[in-house]
PDB file of N, CA and C in Angstrom:
ATOM      1  N   UNK W 280     -78.527 -59.044 128.678  1.00  0.00           N
ATOM      2  CA  UNK W 280     -78.147 -57.965 127.860  1.00  0.00           C
ATOM      3  C   UNK W 280     -79.168 -57.842 126.736  1.00  0.00           C
ATOM      4  N   UNK W 281     -80.400 -58.090 127.030  1.00  0.00           N
ATOM      5  CA  UNK W 281     -81.495 -57.991 125.993  1.00  0.00           C
ATOM      6  C   UNK W 281     -81.662 -56.607 125.477  1.00  0.00           C
ATOM      7  N   UNK W 282     -81.730 -56.470 124.205  1.00  0.00           N
ATOM      8  CA  UNK W 282     -81.976 -55.150 123.699  1.00  0.00           C
ATOM      9  C   UNK W 282     -80.835 -54.429 123.123  1.00  0.00           C
ATOM     10  N   UNK W 283     -79.582 -54.952 123.425  1.00  0.00           N
ATOM     11  CA  UNK W 283     -78.449 -54.270 122.935  1.00  0.00           C
ATOM     12  C   UNK W 283     -78.199 -54.710 121.460  1.00  0.00           C
ATOM     13  N   UNK W 284     -77.924 -53.703 120.682  1.00  0.00           N
ATOM     14  CA  UNK W 284     -77.793 -54.007 119.232  1.00  0.00           C
ATOM     15  C   UNK W 284     -76.368 -54.347 118.921  1.00  0.00           C
ATOM     16  N   UNK W 285     -76.205 -55.362 118.145  1.00  0.00           N
ATOM     17  CA  UNK W 285     -74.856 -55.742 117.618  1.00  0.00           C
ATOM     18  C   UNK W 285     -74.489 -54.709 116.504  1.00  0.00           C
ATOM     19  N   UNK W 286     -73.313 -54.174 116.603  1.00  0.00           N
ATOM     20  CA  UNK W 286     -72.887 -53.120 115.665  1.00  0.00           C
ATOM     21  C   UNK W 286     -72.314 -53.835 114.428  1.00  0.00           C
ATOM     22  N   UNK W 287     -72.163 -53.052 113.345  1.00  0.00           N
ATOM     23  CA  UNK W 287     -71.513 -53.561 112.164  1.00  0.00           C
ATOM     24  C   UNK W 287     -70.118 -53.975 112.443  1.00  0.00           C
ATOM     25  N   UNK W 288     -69.396 -53.193 113.290  1.00  0.00           N
ATOM     26  CA  UNK W 288     -68.002 -53.518 113.647  1.00  0.00           C
ATOM     27  C   UNK W 288     -67.995 -54.936 114.241  1.00  0.00           C
ATOM     28  N   UNK W 289     -68.927 -55.142 115.222  1.00  0.00           N
ATOM     29  CA  UNK W 289     -68.949 -56.420 115.864  1.00  0.00           C
ATOM     30  C   UNK W 289     -69.262 -57.607 114.922  1.00  0.00           C
ATOM     31  N   UNK W 290     -70.181 -57.275 113.920  1.00  0.00           N
ATOM     32  CA  UNK W 290     -70.395 -58.277 112.885  1.00  0.00           C
ATOM     33  C   UNK W 290     -69.149 -58.580 111.998  1.00  0.00           C
ATOM     34  N   UNK W 291     -68.353 -57.603 111.780  1.00  0.00           N
ATOM     35  CA  UNK W 291     -67.067 -57.828 111.044  1.00  0.00           C
ATOM     36  C   UNK W 291     -66.156 -58.648 111.875  1.00  0.00           C
ATOM     37  N   UNK W 292     -66.126 -58.420 113.164  1.00  0.00           N
ATOM     38  CA  UNK W 292     -65.275 -59.205 114.060  1.00  0.00           C
ATOM     39  C   UNK W 292     -65.804 -60.719 114.097  1.00  0.00           C
ATOM     40  N   UNK W 293     -67.060 -60.902 114.171  1.00  0.00           N
ATOM     41  CA  UNK W 293     -67.631 -62.250 114.159  1.00  0.00           C
ATOM     42  C   UNK W 293     -67.301 -62.919 112.933  1.00  0.00           C
ATOM     43  N   UNK W 294     -67.437 -62.238 111.799  1.00  0.00           N
ATOM     44  CA  UNK W 294     -66.999 -62.854 110.464  1.00  0.00           C
ATOM     45  C   UNK W 294     -65.487 -63.235 110.532  1.00  0.00           C
ATOM     46  N   UNK W 295     -64.723 -62.355 111.003  1.00  0.00           N
ATOM     47  CA  UNK W 295     -63.240 -62.582 111.135  1.00  0.00           C
ATOM     48  C   UNK W 295     -62.939 -63.841 111.981  1.00  0.00           C
ATOM     49  N   UNK W 296     -63.605 -63.905 113.165  1.00  0.00           N
ATOM     50  CA  UNK W 296     -63.386 -65.012 114.099  1.00  0.00           C
ATOM     51  C   UNK W 296     -63.832 -66.333 113.506  1.00  0.00           C
ATOM     52  N   UNK W 297     -64.963 -66.267 112.769  1.00  0.00           N
ATOM     53  CA  UNK W 297     -65.432 -67.485 112.123  1.00  0.00           C
ATOM     54  C   UNK W 297     -64.463 -68.033 111.147  1.00  0.00           C
ATOM     55  N   UNK W 298     -63.872 -67.153 110.418  1.00  0.00           N
ATOM     56  CA  UNK W 298     -62.904 -67.562 109.385  1.00  0.00           C
ATOM     57  C   UNK W 298     -61.622 -68.140 110.115  1.00  0.00           C
ATOM     58  N   UNK W 299     -61.356 -67.585 111.261  1.00  0.00           N
ATOM     59  CA  UNK W 299     -60.187 -68.067 112.008  1.00  0.00           C
ATOM     60  C   UNK W 299     -60.527 -69.300 112.930  1.00  0.00           C
ATOM     61  N   UNK W 300     -61.691 -69.884 112.780  1.00  0.00           N
ATOM     62  CA  UNK W 300     -62.109 -71.050 113.456  1.00  0.00           C
ATOM     63  C   UNK W 300     -62.208 -70.813 115.019  1.00  0.00           C
ATOM     64  N   UNK W 301     -62.441 -69.607 115.461  1.00  0.00           N
ATOM     65  CA  UNK W 301     -62.615 -69.246 116.937  1.00  0.00           C
ATOM     66  C   UNK W 301     -63.953 -69.720 117.377  1.00  0.00           C
ATOM     67  N   UNK W 302     -64.077 -70.285 118.458  1.00  0.00           N
ATOM     68  CA  UNK W 302     -65.349 -70.848 119.019  1.00  0.00           C
ATOM     69  C   UNK W 302     -66.193 -69.714 119.344  1.00  0.00           C
ATOM     70  N   UNK W 303     -67.576 -70.034 119.411  1.00  0.00           N
ATOM     71  CA  UNK W 303     -68.589 -69.039 119.724  1.00  0.00           C
ATOM     72  C   UNK W 303     -68.358 -68.472 121.156  1.00  0.00           C
ATOM     73  N   UNK W 304     -67.960 -69.338 122.031  1.00  0.00           N
ATOM     74  CA  UNK W 304     -67.796 -68.933 123.442  1.00  0.00           C
ATOM     75  C   UNK W 304     -66.605 -67.979 123.534  1.00  0.00           C
ATOM     76  N   UNK W 305     -65.569 -68.329 122.752  1.00  0.00           N
ATOM     77  CA  UNK W 305     -64.395 -67.380 122.781  1.00  0.00           C
ATOM     78  C   UNK W 305     -64.742 -65.993 122.178  1.00  0.00           C
ATOM     79  N   UNK W 306     -65.530 -66.073 121.075  1.00  0.00           N
ATOM     80  CA  UNK W 306     -66.058 -64.851 120.462  1.00  0.00           C
ATOM     81  C   UNK W 306     -66.759 -63.980 121.499  1.00  0.00           C
ATOM     82  N   UNK W 307     -67.662 -64.611 122.208  1.00  0.00           N
ATOM     83  CA  UNK W 307     -68.411 -63.944 123.222  1.00  0.00           C
ATOM     84  C   UNK W 307     -67.581 -63.188 124.266  1.00  0.00           C
ATOM     85  N   UNK W 308     -66.488 -63.879 124.615  1.00  0.00           N
ATOM     86  CA  UNK W 308     -65.602 -63.308 125.572  1.00  0.00           C
ATOM     87  C   UNK W 308     -64.872 -62.085 124.940  1.00  0.00           C
ATOM     88  N   UNK W 309     -64.404 -62.253 123.693  1.00  0.00           N
ATOM     89  CA  UNK W 309     -63.705 -61.187 123.035  1.00  0.00           C
ATOM     90  C   UNK W 309     -64.653 -59.887 122.798  1.00  0.00           C
ATOM     91  N   UNK W 310     -65.884 -60.198 122.563  1.00  0.00           N
ATOM     92  CA  UNK W 310     -66.811 -59.134 122.214  1.00  0.00           C
ATOM     93  C   UNK W 310     -67.635 -58.603 123.467  1.00  0.00           C
ATOM     94  N   UNK W 311     -67.395 -59.265 124.538  1.00  0.00           N
ATOM     95  CA  UNK W 311     -68.103 -59.024 125.853  1.00  0.00           C
ATOM     96  C   UNK W 311     -69.569 -59.015 125.628  1.00  0.00           C
ATOM     97  N   UNK W 312     -70.056 -60.180 125.094  1.00  0.00           N
ATOM     98  CA  UNK W 312     -71.392 -60.484 124.795  1.00  0.00           C
ATOM     99  C   UNK W 312     -71.722 -61.872 125.355  1.00  0.00           C
ATOM    100  N   UNK W 313     -73.046 -62.099 125.567  1.00  0.00           N
ATOM    101  CA  UNK W 313     -73.446 -63.369 126.010  1.00  0.00           C
ATOM    102  C   UNK W 313     -73.287 -64.411 124.873  1.00  0.00           C
ATOM    103  N   UNK W 314     -72.864 -65.607 125.223  1.00  0.00           N
ATOM    104  CA  UNK W 314     -72.761 -66.662 124.140  1.00  0.00           C
ATOM    105  C   UNK W 314     -73.937 -66.886 123.308  1.00  0.00           C
ATOM    106  N   UNK W 315     -75.117 -66.857 123.933  1.00  0.00           N
ATOM    107  CA  UNK W 315     -76.378 -67.073 123.136  1.00  0.00           C
ATOM    108  C   UNK W 315     -76.579 -65.887 122.176  1.00  0.00           C
ATOM    109  N   UNK W 316     -76.202 -64.770 122.440  1.00  0.00           N
ATOM    110  CA  UNK W 316     -76.360 -63.639 121.561  1.00  0.00           C
ATOM    111  C   UNK W 316     -75.527 -63.830 120.304  1.00  0.00           C
ATOM    112  N   UNK W 317     -74.308 -64.328 120.428  1.00  0.00           N
ATOM    113  CA  UNK W 317     -73.475 -64.587 119.320  1.00  0.00           C
ATOM    114  C   UNK W 317     -73.992 -65.672 118.459  1.00  0.00           C
ATOM    115  N   UNK W 318     -74.428 -66.775 119.112  1.00  0.00           N
ATOM    116  CA  UNK W 318     -74.999 -67.856 118.359  1.00  0.00           C
ATOM    117  C   UNK W 318     -76.243 -67.492 117.565  1.00  0.00           C
ATOM    118  N   UNK W 319     -77.157 -66.742 118.266  1.00  0.00           N
ATOM    119  CA  UNK W 319     -78.328 -66.246 117.604  1.00  0.00           C
ATOM    120  C   UNK W 319     -78.064 -65.402 116.413  1.00  0.00           C
ATOM    121  N   UNK W 320     -77.075 -64.465 116.578  1.00  0.00           N
ATOM    122  CA  UNK W 320     -76.750 -63.544 115.488  1.00  0.00           C
ATOM    123  C   UNK W 320     -76.197 -64.390 114.323  1.00  0.00           C
ATOM    124  N   UNK W 321     -75.357 -65.363 114.470  1.00  0.00           N
ATOM    125  CA  UNK W 321     -74.804 -66.159 113.421  1.00  0.00           C
ATOM    126  C   UNK W 321     -75.878 -66.952 112.754  1.00  0.00           C
ATOM    127  N   UNK W 322     -76.707 -67.602 113.504  1.00  0.00           N
ATOM    128  CA  UNK W 322     -77.784 -68.461 112.941  1.00  0.00           C
ATOM    129  C   UNK W 322     -78.789 -67.646 112.165  1.00  0.00           C
ATOM    130  N   UNK W 323     -79.120 -66.462 112.702  1.00  0.00           N
ATOM    131  CA  UNK W 323     -80.158 -65.695 112.080  1.00  0.00           C
ATOM    132  C   UNK W 323     -79.737 -64.992 110.806  1.00  0.00           C
ATOM    133  N   UNK W 324     -78.452 -64.669 110.726  1.00  0.00           N
ATOM    134  CA  UNK W 324     -78.095 -63.822 109.621  1.00  0.00           C
ATOM    135  C   UNK W 324     -77.036 -64.459 108.711  1.00  0.00           C
ATOM    136  N   UNK W 325     -76.813 -65.740 108.774  1.00  0.00           N
ATOM    137  CA  UNK W 325     -75.934 -66.372 107.774  1.00  0.00           C
ATOM    138  C   UNK W 325     -76.646 -66.459 106.533  1.00  0.00           C
ATOM    139  N   UNK W 326     -75.881 -66.530 105.408  1.00  0.00           N
ATOM    140  CA  UNK W 326     -76.385 -66.638 104.040  1.00  0.00           C
ATOM    141  C   UNK W 326     -76.878 -67.964 103.771  1.00  0.00           C
ATOM    142  N   UNK W 327     -77.708 -68.163 102.730  1.00  0.00           N
ATOM    143  CA  UNK W 327     -78.232 -69.472 102.333  1.00  0.00           C
ATOM    144  C   UNK W 327     -77.152 -70.502 102.161  1.00  0.00           C
ATOM    145  N   UNK W 328     -75.984 -70.112 101.843  1.00  0.00           N
ATOM    146  CA  UNK W 328     -74.856 -71.086 101.716  1.00  0.00           C
ATOM    147  C   UNK W 328     -74.296 -71.527 103.000  1.00  0.00           C
ATOM    148  N   UNK W 329     -74.749 -70.969 104.131  1.00  0.00           N
ATOM    149  CA  UNK W 329     -74.290 -71.287 105.427  1.00  0.00           C
ATOM    150  C   UNK W 329     -73.120 -70.450 105.951  1.00  0.00           C
ATOM    151  N   UNK W 330     -72.700 -69.548 105.151  1.00  0.00           N
ATOM    152  CA  UNK W 330     -71.538 -68.653 105.525  1.00  0.00           C
ATOM    153  C   UNK W 330     -72.043 -67.356 106.062  1.00  0.00           C
ATOM    154  N   UNK W 331     -71.456 -66.958 107.195  1.00  0.00           N
ATOM    155  CA  UNK W 331     -71.782 -65.719 107.875  1.00  0.00           C
ATOM    156  C   UNK W 331     -70.934 -64.530 107.224  1.00  0.00           C
ATOM    157  N   UNK W 332     -71.639 -63.545 106.699  1.00  0.00           N
ATOM    158  CA  UNK W 332     -70.954 -62.382 106.171  1.00  0.00           C
ATOM    159  C   UNK W 332     -71.409 -61.171 106.777  1.00  0.00           C
ATOM    160  N   UNK W 333     -70.550 -60.332 107.356  1.00  0.00           N
ATOM    161  CA  UNK W 333     -70.934 -59.128 108.131  1.00  0.00           C
ATOM    162  C   UNK W 333     -71.867 -58.181 107.260  1.00  0.00           C
ATOM    163  N   UNK W 334     -71.457 -57.953 106.090  1.00  0.00           N
ATOM    164  CA  UNK W 334     -72.165 -57.029 105.263  1.00  0.00           C
ATOM    165  C   UNK W 334     -73.596 -57.421 105.005  1.00  0.00           C
ATOM    166  N   UNK W 335     -73.752 -58.687 104.621  1.00  0.00           N
ATOM    167  CA  UNK W 335     -75.177 -59.168 104.336  1.00  0.00           C
ATOM    168  C   UNK W 335     -75.977 -59.349 105.709  1.00  0.00           C
ATOM    169  N   UNK W 336     -75.240 -59.673 106.787  1.00  0.00           N
ATOM    170  CA  UNK W 336     -75.933 -59.697 108.076  1.00  0.00           C
ATOM    171  C   UNK W 336     -76.465 -58.298 108.412  1.00  0.00           C
ATOM    172  N   UNK W 337     -75.695 -57.288 108.217  1.00  0.00           N
ATOM    173  CA  UNK W 337     -76.174 -55.946 108.545  1.00  0.00           C
ATOM    174  C   UNK W 337     -77.320 -55.552 107.643  1.00  0.00           C
ATOM    175  N   UNK W 338     -77.281 -55.913 106.415  1.00  0.00           N
ATOM    176  CA  UNK W 338     -78.377 -55.653 105.493  1.00  0.00           C
ATOM    177  C   UNK W 338     -79.625 -56.238 105.887  1.00  0.00           C
ATOM    178  N   UNK W 339     -79.579 -57.525 106.332  1.00  0.00           N
ATOM    179  CA  UNK W 339     -80.692 -58.323 106.760  1.00  0.00           C
ATOM    180  C   UNK W 339     -81.308 -57.706 107.960  1.00  0.00           C
ATOM    181  N   UNK W 340     -80.462 -57.246 108.892  1.00  0.00           N
ATOM    182  CA  UNK W 340     -80.859 -56.616 110.125  1.00  0.00           C
ATOM    183  C   UNK W 340     -81.570 -55.322 109.862  1.00  0.00           C
ATOM    184  N   UNK W 341     -81.068 -54.507 108.915  1.00  0.00           N
ATOM    185  CA  UNK W 341     -81.542 -53.238 108.588  1.00  0.00           C
ATOM    186  C   UNK W 341     -83.026 -53.435 107.938  1.00  0.00           C
ATOM    187  N   UNK W 342     -83.149 -54.400 107.130  1.00  0.00           N
ATOM    188  CA  UNK W 342     -84.421 -54.731 106.458  1.00  0.00           C
ATOM    189  C   UNK W 342     -85.473 -55.149 107.476  1.00  0.00           C
ATOM    190  N   UNK W 343     -85.047 -55.961 108.445  1.00  0.00           N
ATOM    191  CA  UNK W 343     -86.060 -56.411 109.469  1.00  0.00           C
ATOM    192  C   UNK W 343     -86.435 -55.247 110.303  1.00  0.00           C
ATOM    193  N   UNK W 344     -85.498 -54.381 110.646  1.00  0.00           N
ATOM    194  CA  UNK W 344     -85.842 -53.207 111.456  1.00  0.00           C
ATOM    195  C   UNK W 344     -86.845 -52.244 110.733  1.00  0.00           C
ATOM    196  N   UNK W 345     -86.557 -52.073 109.435  1.00  0.00           N
ATOM    197  CA  UNK W 345     -87.501 -51.194 108.671  1.00  0.00           C
ATOM    198  C   UNK W 345     -88.830 -51.754 108.600  1.00  0.00           C
ATOM    199  N   UNK W 346     -88.966 -53.051 108.332  1.00  0.00           N
ATOM    200  CA  UNK W 346     -90.281 -53.692 108.292  1.00  0.00           C
ATOM    201  C   UNK W 346     -91.072 -53.583 109.566  1.00  0.00           C
ATOM    202  N   UNK W 347     -90.363 -53.729 110.645  1.00  0.00           N
ATOM    203  CA  UNK W 347     -91.015 -53.811 111.981  1.00  0.00           C
ATOM    204  C   UNK W 347     -91.503 -52.478 112.440  1.00  0.00           C
ATOM    205  N   UNK W 348     -90.929 -51.387 112.169  1.00  0.00           N
ATOM    206  CA  UNK W 348     -91.315 -50.123 112.672  1.00  0.00           C
ATOM    207  C   UNK W 348     -92.054 -49.170 111.671  1.00  0.00           C
ATOM    208  N   UNK W 349     -93.179 -49.725 111.372  1.00  0.00           N
ATOM    209  CA  UNK W 349     -94.112 -48.860 110.422  1.00  0.00           C
ATOM    210  C   UNK W 349     -94.841 -47.809 111.261  1.00  0.00           C
ATOM    211  N   UNK W 350     -95.075 -46.702 110.681  1.00  0.00           N
ATOM    212  CA  UNK W 350     -95.849 -45.681 111.372  1.00  0.00           C
ATOM    213  C   UNK W 350     -97.371 -46.140 111.218  1.00  0.00           C
ATOM    214  N   UNK W 351     -98.142 -45.620 112.186  1.00  0.00           N
ATOM    215  CA  UNK W 351     -99.584 -45.962 112.226  1.00  0.00           C
ATOM    216  C   UNK W 351    -100.203 -45.420 110.936  1.00  0.00           C
ATOM    217  N   UNK W 352     -99.941 -44.245 110.481  1.00  0.00           N
ATOM    218  CA  UNK W 352    -100.525 -43.665 109.333  1.00  0.00           C
ATOM    219  C   UNK W 352    -100.066 -44.440 108.024  1.00  0.00           C
ATOM    220  N   UNK W 353     -98.953 -45.193 108.095  1.00  0.00           N
ATOM    221  CA  UNK W 353     -98.549 -45.949 106.922  1.00  0.00           C
ATOM    222  C   UNK W 353     -99.303 -47.276 106.859  1.00  0.00           C
ATOM    223  N   UNK W 354     -99.771 -47.726 107.971  1.00  0.00           N
ATOM    224  CA  UNK W 354    -100.480 -49.095 108.039  1.00  0.00           C
ATOM    225  C   UNK W 354    -101.953 -49.023 108.028  1.00  0.00           C
ATOM    226  N   UNK W 355    -102.538 -47.860 108.436  1.00  0.00           N
ATOM    227  CA  UNK W 355    -103.964 -47.701 108.606  1.00  0.00           C
ATOM    228  C   UNK W 355    -104.478 -46.679 107.678  1.00  0.00           C
ATOM    229  N   UNK W 356    -105.046 -47.016 106.538  1.00  0.00           N
ATOM    230  CA  UNK W 356    -105.498 -46.074 105.513  1.00  0.00           C
ATOM    231  C   UNK W 356    -106.679 -45.256 106.015  1.00  0.00           C
ATOM    232  N   UNK W 357    -107.605 -45.860 106.826  1.00  0.00           N
ATOM    233  CA  UNK W 357    -108.679 -45.068 107.359  1.00  0.00           C
ATOM    234  C   UNK W 357    -108.250 -43.961 108.244  1.00  0.00           C
ATOM    235  N   UNK W 358    -107.284 -44.340 109.135  1.00  0.00           N
ATOM    236  CA  UNK W 358    -106.784 -43.334 110.029  1.00  0.00           C
ATOM    237  C   UNK W 358    -106.021 -42.229 109.245  1.00  0.00           C
ATOM    238  N   UNK W 359    -105.312 -42.560 108.258  1.00  0.00           N
ATOM    239  CA  UNK W 359    -104.602 -41.546 107.447  1.00  0.00           C
ATOM    240  C   UNK W 359    -105.605 -40.654 106.783  1.00  0.00           C
ATOM    241  N   UNK W 360    -106.648 -41.164 106.152  1.00  0.00           N
ATOM    242  CA  UNK W 360    -107.651 -40.317 105.535  1.00  0.00           C
ATOM    243  C   UNK W 360    -108.312 -39.325 106.524  1.00  0.00           C
ATOM    244  N   UNK W 361    -108.626 -39.917 107.733  1.00  0.00           N
ATOM    245  CA  UNK W 361    -109.268 -39.119 108.745  1.00  0.00           C
ATOM    246  C   UNK W 361    -108.369 -38.021 109.176  1.00  0.00           C
ATOM    247  N   UNK W 362    -107.084 -38.299 109.421  1.00  0.00           N
ATOM    248  CA  UNK W 362    -106.099 -37.294 109.857  1.00  0.00           C
ATOM    249  C   UNK W 362    -105.956 -36.189 108.811  1.00  0.00           C
ATOM    250  N   UNK W 363    -105.845 -36.597 107.571  1.00  0.00           N
ATOM    251  CA  UNK W 363    -105.717 -35.553 106.512  1.00  0.00           C
ATOM    252  C   UNK W 363    -106.889 -34.685 106.399  1.00  0.00           C
ATOM    253  N   UNK W 364    -108.100 -35.254 106.547  1.00  0.00           N
ATOM    254  CA  UNK W 364    -109.298 -34.517 106.570  1.00  0.00           C
ATOM    255  C   UNK W 364    -109.290 -33.434 107.658  1.00  0.00           C
ATOM    256  N   UNK W 365    -109.030 -33.941 108.905  1.00  0.00           N
ATOM    257  CA  UNK W 365    -109.051 -33.035 110.049  1.00  0.00           C
ATOM    258  C   UNK W 365    -107.970 -31.921 109.977  1.00  0.00           C
ATOM    259  N   UNK W 366    -106.792 -32.251 109.418  1.00  0.00           N
ATOM    260  CA  UNK W 366    -105.767 -31.244 109.227  1.00  0.00           C
ATOM    261  C   UNK W 366    -106.292 -30.185 108.252  1.00  0.00           C
ATOM    262  N   UNK W 367    -106.958 -30.629 107.189  1.00  0.00           N
ATOM    263  CA  UNK W 367    -107.483 -29.626 106.145  1.00  0.00           C
ATOM    264  C   UNK W 367    -108.541 -28.750 106.768  1.00  0.00           C
ATOM    265  N   UNK W 368    -109.315 -29.278 107.759  1.00  0.00           N
ATOM    266  CA  UNK W 368    -110.323 -28.559 108.464  1.00  0.00           C
ATOM    267  C   UNK W 368    -109.678 -27.561 109.413  1.00  0.00           C
ATOM    268  N   UNK W 369    -108.394 -27.584 109.614  1.00  0.00           N
ATOM    269  CA  UNK W 369    -107.754 -26.673 110.427  1.00  0.00           C
ATOM    270  C   UNK W 369    -107.426 -27.139 111.881  1.00  0.00           C
ATOM    271  N   UNK W 370    -107.761 -28.362 112.183  1.00  0.00           N
ATOM    272  CA  UNK W 370    -107.390 -28.874 113.522  1.00  0.00           C
ATOM    273  C   UNK W 370    -105.843 -29.118 113.648  1.00  0.00           C
ATOM    274  N   UNK W 371    -105.379 -28.960 114.864  1.00  0.00           N
ATOM    275  CA  UNK W 371    -103.981 -29.226 115.100  1.00  0.00           C
ATOM    276  C   UNK W 371    -103.803 -30.731 115.364  1.00  0.00           C
ATOM    277  N   UNK W 372    -102.569 -31.269 115.225  1.00  0.00           N
ATOM    278  CA  UNK W 372    -102.273 -32.692 115.483  1.00  0.00           C
ATOM    279  C   UNK W 372    -102.752 -33.053 116.910  1.00  0.00           C
ATOM    280  N   UNK W 373    -102.556 -32.201 117.933  1.00  0.00           N
ATOM    281  CA  UNK W 373    -102.920 -32.467 119.259  1.00  0.00           C
ATOM    282  C   UNK W 373    -104.410 -32.648 119.339  1.00  0.00           C
ATOM    283  N   UNK W 374    -105.196 -31.777 118.641  1.00  0.00           N
ATOM    284  CA  UNK W 374    -106.647 -31.852 118.714  1.00  0.00           C
ATOM    285  C   UNK W 374    -107.099 -33.197 118.009  1.00  0.00           C
ATOM    286  N   UNK W 375    -106.472 -33.580 116.984  1.00  0.00           N
ATOM    287  CA  UNK W 375    -106.857 -34.703 116.220  1.00  0.00           C
ATOM    288  C   UNK W 375    -106.592 -35.988 117.122  1.00  0.00           C
ATOM    289  N   UNK W 376    -105.474 -35.957 117.838  1.00  0.00           N
ATOM    290  CA  UNK W 376    -105.078 -37.073 118.664  1.00  0.00           C
ATOM    291  C   UNK W 376    -106.037 -37.268 119.801  1.00  0.00           C
TER     292      UNK W 376
END
């Protein structure tokens, strides 16, 4: 099930199950997810104190997602300047591409 995003609701359920001392395998059955997906989610997003909290897990995930998906013009200043220059010259984005 690679590529499926864990929702905020599922993160809330994981937090609830952890407080109830439910095993990771049982959680994966309840959430219809692979066991490794649950373990990875908990390990990757738990707080420095070792406690998994749905709200902070969602925030961490959102931050990682934002950092990962930068636009080309945001990361390449030369390309950005070139594109602006060509747009000012009257070229269309298709012509510039």
